Short mmCIF file of C-alpha atoms in Angstrom, two decimals:
data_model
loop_
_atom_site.label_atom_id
_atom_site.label_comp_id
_atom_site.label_asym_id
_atom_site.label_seq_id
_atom_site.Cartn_x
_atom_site.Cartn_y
_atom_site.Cartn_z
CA UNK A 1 122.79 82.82 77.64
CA UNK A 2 120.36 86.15 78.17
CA UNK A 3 122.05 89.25 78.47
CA UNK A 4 122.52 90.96 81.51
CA UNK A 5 123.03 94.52 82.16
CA UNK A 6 124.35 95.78 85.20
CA UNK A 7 123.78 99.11 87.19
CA UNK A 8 126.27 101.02 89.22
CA UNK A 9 125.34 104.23 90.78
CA UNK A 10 128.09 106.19 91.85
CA UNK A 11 128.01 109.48 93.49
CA UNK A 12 131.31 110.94 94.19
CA UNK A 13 132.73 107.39 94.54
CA UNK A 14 134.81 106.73 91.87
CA UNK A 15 137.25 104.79 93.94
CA UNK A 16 135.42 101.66 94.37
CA UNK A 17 133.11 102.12 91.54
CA UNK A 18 136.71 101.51 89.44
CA UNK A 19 137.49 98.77 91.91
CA UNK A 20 134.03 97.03 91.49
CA UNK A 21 134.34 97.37 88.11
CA UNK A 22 137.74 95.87 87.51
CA UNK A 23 135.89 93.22 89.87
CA UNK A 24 133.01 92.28 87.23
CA UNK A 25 135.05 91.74 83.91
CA UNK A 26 136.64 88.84 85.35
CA UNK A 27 133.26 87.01 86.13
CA UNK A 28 132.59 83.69 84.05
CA UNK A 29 129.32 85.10 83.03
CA UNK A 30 130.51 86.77 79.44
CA UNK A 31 126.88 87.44 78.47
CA UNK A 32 126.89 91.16 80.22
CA UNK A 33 127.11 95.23 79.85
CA UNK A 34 128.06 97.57 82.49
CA UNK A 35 125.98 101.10 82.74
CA UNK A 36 127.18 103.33 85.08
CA UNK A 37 124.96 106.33 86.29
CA UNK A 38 127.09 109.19 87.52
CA UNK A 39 124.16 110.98 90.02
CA UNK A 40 125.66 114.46 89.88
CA UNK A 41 128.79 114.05 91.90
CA UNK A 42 130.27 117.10 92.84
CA UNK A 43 134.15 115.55 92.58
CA UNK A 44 136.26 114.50 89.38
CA UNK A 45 133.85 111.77 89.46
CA UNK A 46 133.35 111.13 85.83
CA UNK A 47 136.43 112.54 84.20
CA UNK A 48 137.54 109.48 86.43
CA UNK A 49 136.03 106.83 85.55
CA UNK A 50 135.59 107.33 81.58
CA UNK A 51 139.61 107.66 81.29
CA UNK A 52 140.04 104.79 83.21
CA UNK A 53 136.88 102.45 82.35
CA UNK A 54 136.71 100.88 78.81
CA UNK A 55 133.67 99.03 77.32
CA UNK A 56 131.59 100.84 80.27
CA UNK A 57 128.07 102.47 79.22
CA UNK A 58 128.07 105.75 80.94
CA UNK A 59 125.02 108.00 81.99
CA UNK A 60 125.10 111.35 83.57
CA UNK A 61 122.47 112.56 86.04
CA UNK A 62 122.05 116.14 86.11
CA UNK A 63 121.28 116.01 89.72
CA UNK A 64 121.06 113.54 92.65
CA UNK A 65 118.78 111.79 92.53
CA UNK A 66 119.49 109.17 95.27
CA UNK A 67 119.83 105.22 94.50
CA UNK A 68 116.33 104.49 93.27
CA UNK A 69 116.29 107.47 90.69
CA UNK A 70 119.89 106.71 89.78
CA UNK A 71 119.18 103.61 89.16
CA UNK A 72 116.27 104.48 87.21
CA UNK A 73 118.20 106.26 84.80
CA UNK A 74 120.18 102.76 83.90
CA UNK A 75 117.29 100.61 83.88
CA UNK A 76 115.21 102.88 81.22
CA UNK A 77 118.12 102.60 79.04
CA UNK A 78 118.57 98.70 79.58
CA UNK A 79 115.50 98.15 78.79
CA UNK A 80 115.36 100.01 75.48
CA UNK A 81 118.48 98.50 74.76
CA UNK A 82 117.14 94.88 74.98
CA UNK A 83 117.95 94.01 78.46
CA UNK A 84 116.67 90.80 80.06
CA UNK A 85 117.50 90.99 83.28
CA UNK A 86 118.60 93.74 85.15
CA UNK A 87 120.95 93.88 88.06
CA UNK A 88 121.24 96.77 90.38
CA UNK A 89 124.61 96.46 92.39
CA UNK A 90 126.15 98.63 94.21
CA UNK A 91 129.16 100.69 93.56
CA UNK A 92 130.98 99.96 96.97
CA UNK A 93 131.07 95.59 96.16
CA UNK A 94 133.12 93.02 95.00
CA UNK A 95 132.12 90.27 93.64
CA UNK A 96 133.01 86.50 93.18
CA UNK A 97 133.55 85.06 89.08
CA UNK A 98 130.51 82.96 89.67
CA UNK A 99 128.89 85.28 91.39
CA UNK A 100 126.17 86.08 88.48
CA UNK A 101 125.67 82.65 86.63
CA UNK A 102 124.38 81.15 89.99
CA UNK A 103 121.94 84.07 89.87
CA UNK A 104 121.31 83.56 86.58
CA UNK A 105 120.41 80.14 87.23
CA UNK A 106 117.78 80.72 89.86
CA UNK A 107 115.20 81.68 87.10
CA UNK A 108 115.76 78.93 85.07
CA UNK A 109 115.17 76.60 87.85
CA UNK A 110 111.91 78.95 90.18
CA UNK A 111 110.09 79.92 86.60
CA UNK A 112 107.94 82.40 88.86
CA UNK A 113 111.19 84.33 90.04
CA UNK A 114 111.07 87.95 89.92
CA UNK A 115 113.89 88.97 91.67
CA UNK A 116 116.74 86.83 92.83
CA UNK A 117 119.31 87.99 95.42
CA UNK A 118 122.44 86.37 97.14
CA UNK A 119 124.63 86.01 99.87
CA UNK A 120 126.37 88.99 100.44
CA UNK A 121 130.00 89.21 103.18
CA UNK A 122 131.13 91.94 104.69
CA UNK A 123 134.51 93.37 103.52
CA UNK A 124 137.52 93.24 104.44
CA UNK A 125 135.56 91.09 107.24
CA UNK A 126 135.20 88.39 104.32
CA UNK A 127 134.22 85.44 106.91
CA UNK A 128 131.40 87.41 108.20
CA UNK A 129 127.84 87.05 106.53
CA UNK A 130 125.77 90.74 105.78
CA UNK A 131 122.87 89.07 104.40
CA UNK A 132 121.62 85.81 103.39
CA UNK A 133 117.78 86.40 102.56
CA UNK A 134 115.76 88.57 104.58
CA UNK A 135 112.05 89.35 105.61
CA UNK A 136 109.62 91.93 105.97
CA UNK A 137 108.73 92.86 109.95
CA UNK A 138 105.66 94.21 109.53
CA UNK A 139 104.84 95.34 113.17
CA UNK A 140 108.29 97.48 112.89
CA UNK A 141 107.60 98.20 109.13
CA UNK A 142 111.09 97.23 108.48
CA UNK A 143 113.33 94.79 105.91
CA UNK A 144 115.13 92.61 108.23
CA UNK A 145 117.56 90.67 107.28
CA UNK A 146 117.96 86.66 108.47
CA UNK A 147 119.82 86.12 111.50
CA UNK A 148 121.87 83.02 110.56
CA UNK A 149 122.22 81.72 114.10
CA UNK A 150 118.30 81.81 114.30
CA UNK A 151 117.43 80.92 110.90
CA UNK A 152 119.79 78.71 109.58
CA UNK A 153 118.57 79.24 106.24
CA UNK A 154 122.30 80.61 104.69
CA UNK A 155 123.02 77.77 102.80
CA UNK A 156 119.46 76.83 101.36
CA UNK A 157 118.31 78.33 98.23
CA UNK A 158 114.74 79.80 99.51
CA UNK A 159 112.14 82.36 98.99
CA UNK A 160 111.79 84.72 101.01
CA UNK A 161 110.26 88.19 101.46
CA UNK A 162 112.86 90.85 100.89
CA UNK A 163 116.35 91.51 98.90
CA UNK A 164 118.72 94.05 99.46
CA UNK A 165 118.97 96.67 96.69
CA UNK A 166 122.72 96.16 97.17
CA UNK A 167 122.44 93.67 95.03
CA UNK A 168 119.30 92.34 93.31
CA UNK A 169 118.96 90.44 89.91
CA UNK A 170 115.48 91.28 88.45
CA UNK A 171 114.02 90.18 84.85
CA UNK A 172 112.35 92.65 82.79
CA UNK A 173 109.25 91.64 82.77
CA UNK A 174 108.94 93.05 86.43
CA UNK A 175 109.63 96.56 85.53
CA UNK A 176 107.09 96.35 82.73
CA UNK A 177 104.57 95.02 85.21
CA UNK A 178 105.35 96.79 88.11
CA UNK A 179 106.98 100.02 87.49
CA UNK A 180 110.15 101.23 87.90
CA UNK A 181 111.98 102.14 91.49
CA UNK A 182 110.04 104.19 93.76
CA UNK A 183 111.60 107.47 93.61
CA UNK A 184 109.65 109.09 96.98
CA UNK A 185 112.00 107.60 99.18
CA UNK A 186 115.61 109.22 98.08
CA UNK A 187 117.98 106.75 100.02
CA UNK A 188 116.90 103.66 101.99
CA UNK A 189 113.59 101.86 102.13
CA UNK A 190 113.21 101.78 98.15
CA UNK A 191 114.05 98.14 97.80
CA UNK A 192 111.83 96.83 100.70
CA UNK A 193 108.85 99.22 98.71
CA UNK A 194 110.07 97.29 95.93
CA UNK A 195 110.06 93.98 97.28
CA UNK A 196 106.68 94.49 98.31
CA UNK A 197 105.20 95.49 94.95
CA UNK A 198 107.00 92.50 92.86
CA UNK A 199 105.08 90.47 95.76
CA UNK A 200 101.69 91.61 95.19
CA UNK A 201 102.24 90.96 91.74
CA UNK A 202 102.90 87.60 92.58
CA UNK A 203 106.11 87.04 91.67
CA UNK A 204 108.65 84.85 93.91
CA UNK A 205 111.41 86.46 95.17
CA UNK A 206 114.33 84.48 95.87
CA UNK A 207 118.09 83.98 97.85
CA UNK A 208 120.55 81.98 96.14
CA UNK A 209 123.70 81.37 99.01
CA UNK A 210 126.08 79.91 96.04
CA UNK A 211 126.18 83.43 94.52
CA UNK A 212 128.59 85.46 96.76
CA UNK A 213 129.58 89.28 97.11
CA UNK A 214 131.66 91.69 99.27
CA UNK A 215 130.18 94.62 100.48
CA UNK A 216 131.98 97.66 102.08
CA UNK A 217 128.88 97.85 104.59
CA UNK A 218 127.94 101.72 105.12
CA UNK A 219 130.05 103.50 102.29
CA UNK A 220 127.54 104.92 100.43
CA UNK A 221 125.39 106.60 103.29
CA UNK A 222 128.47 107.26 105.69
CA UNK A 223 127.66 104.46 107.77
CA UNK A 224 124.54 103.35 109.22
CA UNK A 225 124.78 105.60 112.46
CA UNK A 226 125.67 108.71 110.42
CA UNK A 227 123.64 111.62 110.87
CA UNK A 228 122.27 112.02 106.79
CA UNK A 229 121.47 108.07 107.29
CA UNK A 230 119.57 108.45 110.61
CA UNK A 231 117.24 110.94 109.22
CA UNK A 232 116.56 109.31 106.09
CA UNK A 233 115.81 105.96 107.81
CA UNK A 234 113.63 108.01 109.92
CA UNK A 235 111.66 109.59 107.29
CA UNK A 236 111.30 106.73 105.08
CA UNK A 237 110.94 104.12 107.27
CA UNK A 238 107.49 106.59 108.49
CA UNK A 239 106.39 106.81 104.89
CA UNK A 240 106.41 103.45 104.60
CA UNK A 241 104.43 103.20 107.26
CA UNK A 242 101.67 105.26 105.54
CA UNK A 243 102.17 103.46 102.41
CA UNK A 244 101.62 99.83 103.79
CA UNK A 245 99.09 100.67 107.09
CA UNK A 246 96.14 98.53 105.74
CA UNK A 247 99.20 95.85 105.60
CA UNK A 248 98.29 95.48 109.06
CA UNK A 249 94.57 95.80 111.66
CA UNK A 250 94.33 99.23 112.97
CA UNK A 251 95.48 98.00 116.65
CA UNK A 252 98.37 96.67 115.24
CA UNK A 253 99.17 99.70 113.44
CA UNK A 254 98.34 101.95 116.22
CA UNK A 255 101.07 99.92 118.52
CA UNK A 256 103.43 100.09 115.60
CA UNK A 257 103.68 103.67 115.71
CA UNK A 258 103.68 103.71 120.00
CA UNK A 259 106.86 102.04 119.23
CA UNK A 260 108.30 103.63 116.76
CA UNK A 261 107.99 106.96 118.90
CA UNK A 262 108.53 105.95 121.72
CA UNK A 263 112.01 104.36 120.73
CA UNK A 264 112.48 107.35 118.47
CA UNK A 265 112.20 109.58 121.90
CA UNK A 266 114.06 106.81 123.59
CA UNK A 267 117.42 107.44 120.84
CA UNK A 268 117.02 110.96 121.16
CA UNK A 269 117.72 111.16 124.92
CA UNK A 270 120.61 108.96 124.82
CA UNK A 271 122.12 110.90 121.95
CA UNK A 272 121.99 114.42 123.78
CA UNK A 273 123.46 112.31 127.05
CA UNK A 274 126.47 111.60 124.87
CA UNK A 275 126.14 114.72 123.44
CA UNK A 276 125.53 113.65 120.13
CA UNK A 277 123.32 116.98 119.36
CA UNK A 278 123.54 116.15 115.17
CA UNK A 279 122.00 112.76 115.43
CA UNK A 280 119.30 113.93 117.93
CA UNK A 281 118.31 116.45 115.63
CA UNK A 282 118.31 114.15 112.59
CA UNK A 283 115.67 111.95 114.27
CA UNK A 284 113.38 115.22 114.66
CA UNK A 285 114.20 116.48 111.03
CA UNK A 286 113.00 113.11 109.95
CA UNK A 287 110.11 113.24 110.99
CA UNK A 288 109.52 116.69 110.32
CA UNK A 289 110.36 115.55 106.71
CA UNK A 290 107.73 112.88 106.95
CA UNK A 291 104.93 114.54 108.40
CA UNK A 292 105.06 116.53 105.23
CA UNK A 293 105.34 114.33 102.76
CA UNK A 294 101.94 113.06 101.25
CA UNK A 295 101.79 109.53 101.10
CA UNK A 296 99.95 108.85 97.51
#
């Protein structure tokens, strides 16, 4: 049975990381560690979750430094620590007992696995489905993930192009081949960068629907139509852009970004009609934040 290390961030969240916690150690999978990566948190955070947590590994972060760097900080030390596989989960789940021998599993049985995700529900919504494998739009330069009226791919064990970063197994020999998460990127858009350079280094990257989580959708980032996530969607999802442009012809990527403006300019309208002024202006600030950022 290979051992398994898994890595919370938490940032000021010591609520559910506890809960999620208390969630793992009564998985079937006994073959495991926790690390968790305290990024800075400005509450009583840690002093938390060490007097409550036993037979935890706990890192401190002297700053933020957003989910891939957090997570960075855990998988340097997994890996020196003879980790071989890695999973990055986040702090605001829950998890079924099974949850991580199915994943387990999926590299035993697609040998050129890299990174194997699974079906994730919503919670408390626990009948509805979050994700269940996803792809990579590359006219909107975004991860999407599968609609399961369209797709009807939930209950199939596929590859497919992208995995969330709320929950991804990955073996070590991935990081030592392609690096660890790309830090540029802060919050959101890391794990689709990801996905993209496991690809190109030819590994398979796969959805296993037996393996099942709960995710408090929007926790972390104060919900998808927050202000601090609208601008960092904004920004990243523009450097991503620059990153992958030869992804696409030159036409293509010249209509990509006449839509991404113009339904950039289209948002920021309807948000000053409803006189949502903060929102507006974190569409502008992200791609203020963009334009400055150079794209290596």
């Amino acid at each position: 049975m290979p051992i398994v290390y898994i890595i919370l961030v938490n940032y000021n969240g010591y609520k559910d990381t506890i809960e999620c916690v208390h969630s793992l150690k009564k998985i079937s999978y006994s073959n495991f560690k926790i690390i968790i990566v305290d990024n800075a948190s400005t509450n009583n955070s840690l002093e938390k979750i060490s007097s409550e947590l036993n037979n935890t590994i706990i890192l401190k972060s002297n700053h933020n430094l957003g989910f891939a760097g957090g997570n960075n900080i855990g998988i340097q030390y997994a890996l020196k620590d003879g980790a071989q596989y890695i999973l990055l989960l986040n702090n605001d789940t829950l998890v079924q007992k099974d949850f991580l021998g199915y994943m387990v599993k999926s590299f035993s049985t697609n040998k050129n696995a890299g990174i194997v995700g699974c079906k994730i529900m919503n919670f408390p919504q626990k009948d509805k489905i979050w994700y269940c494998g996803g792809r990579i739009n590359w006219f909107k330069f975004i991860g999407e993930h599968f609609v399961i009226e369209k797709d009807n791919i939930c209950e199939q064990e596929i590859k497919c192009d992208f995995v969330t970063g709320c929950c991804m197994l990955i073996k070590k020999e991935v990081f030592e081949e392609v690096g660890m998460l790309p830090e540029d990127y802060f919050m959101y858009f890391e794990d689709v960068d990801f996905c993209v350079k496991v690809s190109e280094n030819k590994y398979d990257i796969v959805y296993n629907p037996k393996s099942i989580i709960y995710h408090k959708v929007g926790t972390s980032g104060g919900g998808k139509q927050s202000s601090f996530s609208i601008r960092w969607c904004t920004r990243n999802r523009l450097i991503f852009m620059k990153r992958y442009r030869e992804r696409v012809k030159k036409s293509n990527f010249f209509l990509s970004n006449v839509f991404f403006f113009t339904s950039r300019f289209i948002k920021i309208i309807m948000y000053i009609i409803k006189f949502q002024f903060s929102k507006a202006m974190a569409i502008i600030q992200g791609i203020m934040d963009a334009h400055k950022y150079k794209v290596l």
